[in-house]
Amino acid sequence: MSYFRDNIEQASGYVPGFQPQHTEVVKLNTNENPFAPSPRALQILSEMSAEQLRRYPDPLGDSFRRIAASVHGLSVDHIMCCNGGDDLLVICFRSFCAEDRAVAYPVPTYSLYPAQARLQNCPIIKVPFDSEFNLPPKLTTTQAALTIVCNPNAPSATLIAPEEMASLADELQGILLIDEAYVDFAECDCVELVKRFDNVIILRSLSKGYSLAGIRFGYAMAQPELIAGLMKVKDSYNVDAPALAVATTALQDQDYFATQVKKVKALRQELTLSMRALDFTVGDSQTNFLLAQPQGCPARTLYQELIQRNIYVRYFDDPGLDDKLRISVGTAEQNEKLILAIKAILSSRG
Ligand SMILES: *Cc1c(COP(=O)(O)O)cnc(C)c1O
């Protein structure tokens, strides 16, 4: 007999991408931004006072909410601060899902969704994407309490148009959570839907676009009634004072943010062309990573050979993905090392 609830005992838990502890590696496996965060944000971090650490943080993070509201053209009560975007996922599962309240999402997608669903012990309705990662029409018929669409999607790096997402929101009875963790690198977003629909929640993260995976900060955007409900479920002090100060300053520094995103997009384009020149099948990415299918060498072998050369990319041993690699866009130097290593591996195989 286990001390744990049955569903916890049976769950295997979320498996994050490997975080090598030595720094002499080319790390392109967890979609971190290769560039430094805003210097102004770093400055604020170094100026944290004893008093700021002695006291509890602002429970709602109003300084951040004000900036986010002005950046997105919403009001403060449309915003909730979270301890990383993942915190919002946990809050949504706890808020909307239960044994008789299902979650639905298109697959393949972010593997944290099933991991959280198992902890909440809710039914999971997986609706397969077609080969071009279009929005599956069946998603409207699931009767799920919570429907999650990762947009742009991971690991496909594809984007669904906001108007299609609007039709989905309109047809669903339950909540539509749009996971926009990668939207900073996409050509458009779904923020407008927050004003039009009372069942839409948008997830944002500072881990990718703002180069702040280390501080754990994300936020929700939704209509005030939904935000008020989600606030009942969150931890009372879910964002700590250093994270709040750093995130607020980083979001304020929109000029720096825009410059960094532009750099990543340019590097993404270069890397895409280099991979295609090596006969990889690579779609146009709307994120800071590529999903790339090698020719003439199994993806798993290539993944393992790259590790031998201290280069880490992501391999998923799942149907539809096990012939591909997910590669984060790195600096020009990192991308070049990757390309050279792939060339060497492919040519050594003849
Ligand atoms: C990175 C990511 C998140 C949120 O990550 P945090 O680091 O917790 O902000 C959410 N969804 C997807 C698909 C992601 O890749």
Coordinates of C-alpha atoms and ligand atoms in Angstrom, one line a residue:
M1 CA 0.0 0.0 0.0
S2 CA 1.3 3.5 -0.9
Y3 CA 0.8 6.6 1.2
F4 CA 0.0 8.4 -2.0
R5 CA -3.3 8.8 -3.8
D6 CA -3.5 6.2 -6.6
N7 CA -3.1 8.7 -9.4
I8 CA 0.0 10.2 -7.8
E9 CA 1.5 6.7 -7.2
Q10 CA 1.0 5.9 -10.9
A11 CA 2.2 9.2 -12.4
S12 CA 5.8 9.3 -13.6
G13 CA 6.0 13.1 -13.2
Y14 CA 7.2 15.7 -15.7
V15 CA 10.6 15.1 -17.2
P16 CA 12.4 18.4 -17.9
G17 CA 15.1 18.8 -20.6
F18 CA 18.5 17.8 -19.3
Q19 CA 20.3 20.7 -17.5
P20 CA 24.1 20.0 -17.9
Q21 CA 25.9 21.6 -14.9
H22 CA 29.2 22.2 -16.7
T23 CA 29.2 25.3 -18.9
E24 CA 31.4 24.1 -21.7
V25 CA 28.5 22.7 -23.6
V26 CA 26.3 24.0 -26.5
K27 CA 22.9 23.9 -24.8
L28 CA 20.1 24.0 -27.4
N29 CA 17.7 21.6 -25.6
T30 CA 15.3 23.7 -23.5
N31 CA 14.5 26.8 -25.6
E32 CA 16.3 29.3 -23.3
N33 CA 17.1 32.6 -25.0
P34 CA 20.8 32.7 -25.9
F35 CA 21.1 36.4 -25.0
A36 CA 21.3 38.2 -21.6
P37 CA 18.3 39.7 -20.0
S38 CA 17.7 43.5 -19.9
P39 CA 20.7 45.3 -18.2
R40 CA 18.2 47.4 -16.3
A41 CA 16.6 44.3 -14.9
L42 CA 20.0 43.0 -13.8
Q43 CA 20.7 46.4 -12.1
I44 CA 17.4 46.2 -10.2
L45 CA 18.3 42.7 -9.0
S46 CA 21.7 43.8 -7.7
E47 CA 20.0 46.7 -5.8
M48 CA 17.6 44.5 -3.8
S49 CA 17.7 45.7 -0.2
A50 CA 17.6 43.8 3.1
E51 CA 14.2 45.4 3.7
Q52 CA 12.8 44.1 0.4
L53 CA 13.9 40.6 1.3
R54 CA 12.8 40.8 5.0
R55 CA 9.2 41.6 4.1
Y56 CA 6.7 39.5 2.2
P57 CA 6.3 40.6 -1.5
D58 CA 3.2 42.3 -2.8
P59 CA 0.7 39.4 -3.0
L60 CA -0.8 40.6 -6.3
G61 CA 2.4 42.1 -7.9
D62 CA 0.6 45.4 -8.8
S63 CA 3.7 47.1 -10.1
F64 CA 4.0 44.4 -12.8
R65 CA 0.3 44.3 -13.5
R66 CA 0.3 48.0 -14.3
I67 CA 3.1 47.7 -16.8
A68 CA 1.7 44.5 -18.4
A69 CA -1.7 46.3 -18.7
S70 CA -0.2 49.2 -20.5
V71 CA 2.0 47.0 -22.8
H72 CA -1.1 45.0 -23.9
G73 CA -3.7 47.7 -23.9
L74 CA -5.7 46.0 -21.0
S75 CA -6.5 47.0 -17.5
V76 CA -4.8 45.9 -14.3
D77 CA -7.6 43.6 -13.3
H78 CA -7.0 41.6 -16.6
I79 CA -3.6 40.5 -15.3
M80 CA -2.4 37.9 -12.8
C81 CA 1.3 37.4 -12.0
C82 CA 2.5 33.8 -11.8
N83 CA 5.6 31.9 -10.6
G84 CA 6.5 31.1 -14.2
G85 CA 4.0 30.2 -16.9
D86 CA 3.9 26.7 -15.5
D87 CA 2.4 28.0 -12.3
L88 CA -0.6 29.3 -14.3
L89 CA -1.0 25.8 -15.8
V90 CA -1.2 24.3 -12.3
I91 CA -3.7 27.0 -11.2
C92 CA -5.9 26.3 -14.3
F93 CA -5.9 22.5 -13.7
R94 CA -6.8 23.0 -10.0
S95 CA -9.5 25.6 -11.0
F96 CA -11.2 23.8 -13.8
C97 CA -10.4 20.1 -13.9
A98 CA -11.5 17.2 -11.7
E99 CA -12.5 13.5 -12.0
D100 CA -15.6 14.5 -14.0
R101 CA -14.1 17.6 -15.7
A102 CA -11.8 16.8 -18.6
V103 CA -8.9 18.6 -20.2
A104 CA -8.6 18.5 -24.0
Y105 CA -5.7 19.6 -26.2
P106 CA -4.2 18.9 -29.6
V107 CA -1.2 16.6 -29.7
P108 CA 1.7 16.5 -30.0
T109 CA 2.3 19.4 -27.6
Y110 CA 3.9 20.5 -24.3
S111 CA 4.3 17.4 -22.1
L112 CA 3.5 19.2 -18.9
Y113 CA -0.2 19.1 -19.8
P114 CA -0.7 15.3 -19.3
A115 CA 1.7 15.4 -16.3
Q116 CA -0.5 18.0 -14.6
A117 CA -3.7 16.3 -15.6
R118 CA -2.6 13.0 -13.9
L119 CA -1.9 14.9 -10.7
Q120 CA -5.4 16.4 -10.9
N121 CA -6.8 13.0 -11.9
C122 CA -9.0 14.4 -14.6
P123 CA -9.8 12.7 -17.9
I124 CA -7.5 13.6 -20.8
I125 CA -8.9 14.1 -24.3
K126 CA -6.0 14.2 -26.9
V127 CA -7.0 15.4 -30.3
P128 CA -4.3 14.7 -33.0
F129 CA -3.1 17.6 -35.1
D130 CA -3.0 16.8 -38.9
S131 CA 0.4 16.7 -40.5
E132 CA 0.4 20.5 -41.0
F133 CA -0.6 21.2 -37.4
N134 CA -3.9 22.9 -38.3
L135 CA -6.4 23.3 -35.5
P136 CA -8.3 20.0 -35.3
P137 CA -12.1 20.7 -35.8
K138 CA -12.9 17.9 -33.3
L139 CA -11.6 20.1 -30.5
T140 CA -14.9 21.9 -30.4
T141 CA -16.9 18.7 -29.6
T142 CA -15.0 17.4 -26.5
Q143 CA -17.2 19.0 -23.8
A144 CA -14.0 19.5 -21.9
A145 CA -14.0 21.9 -18.9
L146 CA -10.5 23.1 -20.0
T147 CA -9.1 23.2 -23.6
I148 CA -5.5 24.1 -24.0
V149 CA -3.9 25.2 -27.3
C150 CA -0.2 25.9 -27.2
N151 CA 0.1 28.7 -29.8
P152 CA 2.7 28.8 -31.3
N153 CA 2.9 25.1 -30.6
A154 CA 5.8 23.2 -29.1
P155 CA 7.4 21.2 -30.5
S156 CA 6.0 21.9 -34.0
A157 CA 6.9 25.7 -33.9
T158 CA 3.7 26.3 -35.9
L159 CA 1.1 29.1 -35.3
I160 CA -2.7 29.1 -35.6
A161 CA -4.3 32.3 -36.8
P162 CA -6.1 34.4 -34.1
E163 CA -9.3 34.3 -36.1
E164 CA -9.4 30.5 -35.9
M165 CA -8.7 30.7 -32.2
A166 CA -11.6 33.2 -31.9
S167 CA -14.0 30.7 -33.6
L168 CA -12.8 28.0 -31.2
A169 CA -13.4 30.2 -28.2
D170 CA -16.8 31.0 -29.5
E171 CA -17.8 27.4 -29.9
L172 CA -16.4 26.0 -26.7
Q173 CA -18.6 25.7 -23.6
G174 CA -15.5 25.6 -21.3
I175 CA -12.3 27.5 -20.8
L176 CA -9.9 28.1 -23.7
L177 CA -6.3 28.5 -22.3
I178 CA -4.0 29.8 -25.0
D179 CA -0.4 29.0 -24.0
E180 CA 1.6 31.8 -25.6
A181 CA 5.0 31.0 -24.0
Y182 CA 6.7 31.4 -27.4
V183 CA 4.5 34.2 -28.9
D184 CA 7.3 36.8 -28.6
F185 CA 8.9 35.2 -31.6
A186 CA 5.6 34.8 -33.7
E187 CA 4.1 37.1 -36.2
C188 CA 0.9 37.8 -34.2
D189 CA -0.8 36.9 -30.9
C190 CA -4.3 36.4 -29.4
V191 CA -4.5 39.2 -26.8
E192 CA -7.5 40.7 -28.6
L193 CA -9.5 37.6 -27.7
V194 CA -9.3 38.5 -24.0
K195 CA -11.6 41.5 -24.7
R196 CA -14.0 39.6 -26.8
F197 CA -14.5 36.3 -24.9
D198 CA -15.2 35.6 -21.2
N199 CA -13.8 32.1 -21.5
V200 CA -10.3 32.9 -22.8
I201 CA -7.1 32.8 -20.7
I202 CA -3.7 33.7 -22.2
L203 CA -0.5 32.4 -20.7
R204 CA 2.7 34.4 -21.0
S205 CA 6.2 33.6 -19.8
L206 CA 9.3 35.7 -19.3
S207 CA 11.5 32.6 -19.7
K208 CA 11.9 32.7 -23.5
G209 CA 11.4 36.2 -25.0
Y210 CA 12.8 38.0 -22.0
S211 CA 15.7 35.7 -21.3
L212 CA 14.5 35.2 -17.7
A213 CA 14.0 31.4 -17.3
G214 CA 16.1 31.6 -14.1
I215 CA 13.8 33.9 -12.1
R216 CA 10.5 32.1 -12.8
F217 CA 7.9 34.6 -13.9
G218 CA 4.9 34.4 -16.1
Y219 CA 1.4 36.0 -16.2
A220 CA -2.2 35.4 -17.1
M221 CA -4.4 37.7 -19.2
A222 CA -8.2 37.2 -19.0
Q223 CA -11.4 39.1 -18.2
P224 CA -11.6 40.3 -14.6
E225 CA -14.1 37.7 -13.4
L226 CA -11.8 34.9 -14.5
I227 CA -8.8 36.6 -13.0
A228 CA -10.6 37.0 -9.7
G229 CA -11.4 33.3 -9.7
L230 CA -7.9 32.2 -10.5
M231 CA -6.6 34.5 -7.7
K232 CA -8.5 32.3 -5.2
V233 CA -6.5 29.3 -6.3
K234 CA -3.0 30.7 -6.5
D235 CA -0.5 30.6 -3.6
S236 CA -0.9 33.7 -1.5
Y237 CA 2.6 34.9 -2.3
N238 CA 3.2 33.1 -5.6
V239 CA 5.8 35.5 -7.0
D240 CA 8.8 36.5 -4.9
A241 CA 10.1 40.1 -4.5
P242 CA 13.3 39.7 -6.6
A243 CA 11.3 38.0 -9.5
L244 CA 8.7 40.7 -9.3
A245 CA 11.2 43.5 -9.4
V246 CA 13.2 42.0 -12.3
A247 CA 10.2 41.0 -14.3
T248 CA 8.6 44.5 -13.9
T249 CA 11.8 46.2 -15.1
A250 CA 12.3 43.7 -18.0
L251 CA 8.8 44.3 -19.3
Q252 CA 9.3 48.1 -19.0
D253 CA 12.4 47.8 -21.2
Q254 CA 10.4 47.1 -24.4
D255 CA 13.2 48.6 -26.6
Y256 CA 15.8 46.1 -25.4
F257 CA 13.2 43.3 -25.7
A258 CA 12.4 44.2 -29.3
T259 CA 16.1 44.3 -30.2
Q260 CA 16.8 40.9 -28.7
V261 CA 13.8 39.2 -30.3
K262 CA 14.8 40.6 -33.7
K263 CA 18.3 39.1 -33.2
V264 CA 16.9 35.7 -32.4
K265 CA 14.5 35.8 -35.4
A266 CA 17.5 36.6 -37.7
L267 CA 19.5 33.7 -36.2
R268 CA 16.5 31.5 -36.6
Q269 CA 16.3 32.3 -40.3
E270 CA 20.0 31.6 -40.8
L271 CA 19.8 28.3 -38.9
T272 CA 16.7 27.2 -40.8
L273 CA 18.6 27.8 -44.1
S274 CA 21.7 26.0 -42.9
M275 CA 19.7 23.0 -41.8
R276 CA 17.8 22.8 -45.1
A277 CA 21.2 23.0 -46.9
L278 CA 22.0 19.8 -44.9
D279 CA 18.8 18.1 -46.3
F280 CA 16.9 18.5 -43.1
T281 CA 13.1 19.0 -43.5
V282 CA 12.4 22.2 -41.4
G283 CA 9.2 24.2 -41.5
D284 CA 9.2 28.0 -40.9
S285 CA 9.4 28.5 -37.2
Q286 CA 7.2 30.9 -35.2
T287 CA 9.2 30.3 -32.0
N288 CA 12.9 30.3 -30.9
F289 CA 13.4 26.7 -31.9
L290 CA 13.2 24.5 -35.0
L291 CA 11.6 21.1 -35.4
A292 CA 14.0 19.4 -37.9
Q293 CA 13.8 16.0 -39.6
P294 CA 17.2 14.7 -40.7
Q295 CA 17.7 12.6 -43.9
G296 CA 20.1 9.7 -44.0
C297 CA 20.7 9.4 -40.2
P298 CA 18.1 8.4 -37.6
A299 CA 17.2 11.4 -35.3
R300 CA 18.0 9.4 -32.2
T301 CA 21.5 8.6 -33.5
L302 CA 22.2 12.2 -34.4
Y303 CA 21.0 13.3 -31.0
Q304 CA 23.3 10.8 -29.2
E305 CA 26.3 11.7 -31.5
L306 CA 25.7 15.4 -30.8
I307 CA 25.9 14.7 -27.0
Q308 CA 29.3 13.0 -27.6
R309 CA 30.4 16.4 -29.0
N310 CA 28.9 18.3 -26.0
I311 CA 26.0 19.6 -28.0
Y312 CA 22.5 19.2 -26.4
V313 CA 19.3 19.3 -28.5
R314 CA 15.9 17.7 -27.6
Y315 CA 14.8 14.3 -28.8
F316 CA 11.3 13.0 -28.1
D317 CA 10.7 9.2 -28.2
D318 CA 7.1 9.7 -29.2
P319 CA 5.1 8.8 -32.3
G320 CA 5.3 11.5 -35.0
L321 CA 8.3 13.1 -33.2
D322 CA 10.9 10.2 -33.0
D323 CA 12.2 11.0 -36.4
K324 CA 12.9 14.7 -35.6
L325 CA 15.0 16.9 -33.3
R326 CA 13.9 20.0 -31.5
I327 CA 16.7 22.5 -31.6
S328 CA 16.7 25.9 -29.8
V329 CA 18.1 28.8 -31.7
G330 CA 21.4 29.7 -30.2
T331 CA 24.0 32.4 -30.7
A332 CA 25.7 32.6 -34.1
E333 CA 28.6 30.8 -32.6
Q334 CA 26.5 28.0 -31.1
N335 CA 24.5 27.5 -34.2
E336 CA 27.8 27.3 -36.2
K337 CA 29.2 24.7 -33.8
L338 CA 26.0 22.7 -34.3
I339 CA 26.1 22.9 -38.1
L340 CA 29.8 21.8 -38.2
A341 CA 29.1 18.9 -35.8
I342 CA 26.1 17.7 -37.9
K343 CA 28.2 17.9 -41.0
A344 CA 31.0 15.9 -39.4
I345 CA 28.5 13.3 -38.1
L346 CA 26.8 12.9 -41.4
S347 CA 30.0 12.6 -43.4
S348 CA 31.5 10.1 -41.0
R349 CA 28.5 7.9 -41.8
G350 CA 29.3 8.1 -45.5
Ligands
LIG1 C1 8.4 27.5 -21.4 C2 7.0 27.1 -21.5 C3 6.0 27.5 -20.6 C4 6.2 28.3 -19.3 O1 7.4 28.2 -18.8 P1 7.9 29.0 -17.5 O2 9.4 28.9 -17.6 O3 7.3 28.3 -16.4 O4 7.4 30.4 -17.7 C5 4.7 27.2 -20.8 N1 4.3 26.5 -21.9 C6 5.2 26.1 -22.8 C7 4.8 25.3 -24.0 C8 6.6 26.4 -22.6 O5 7.5 25.9 -23.5

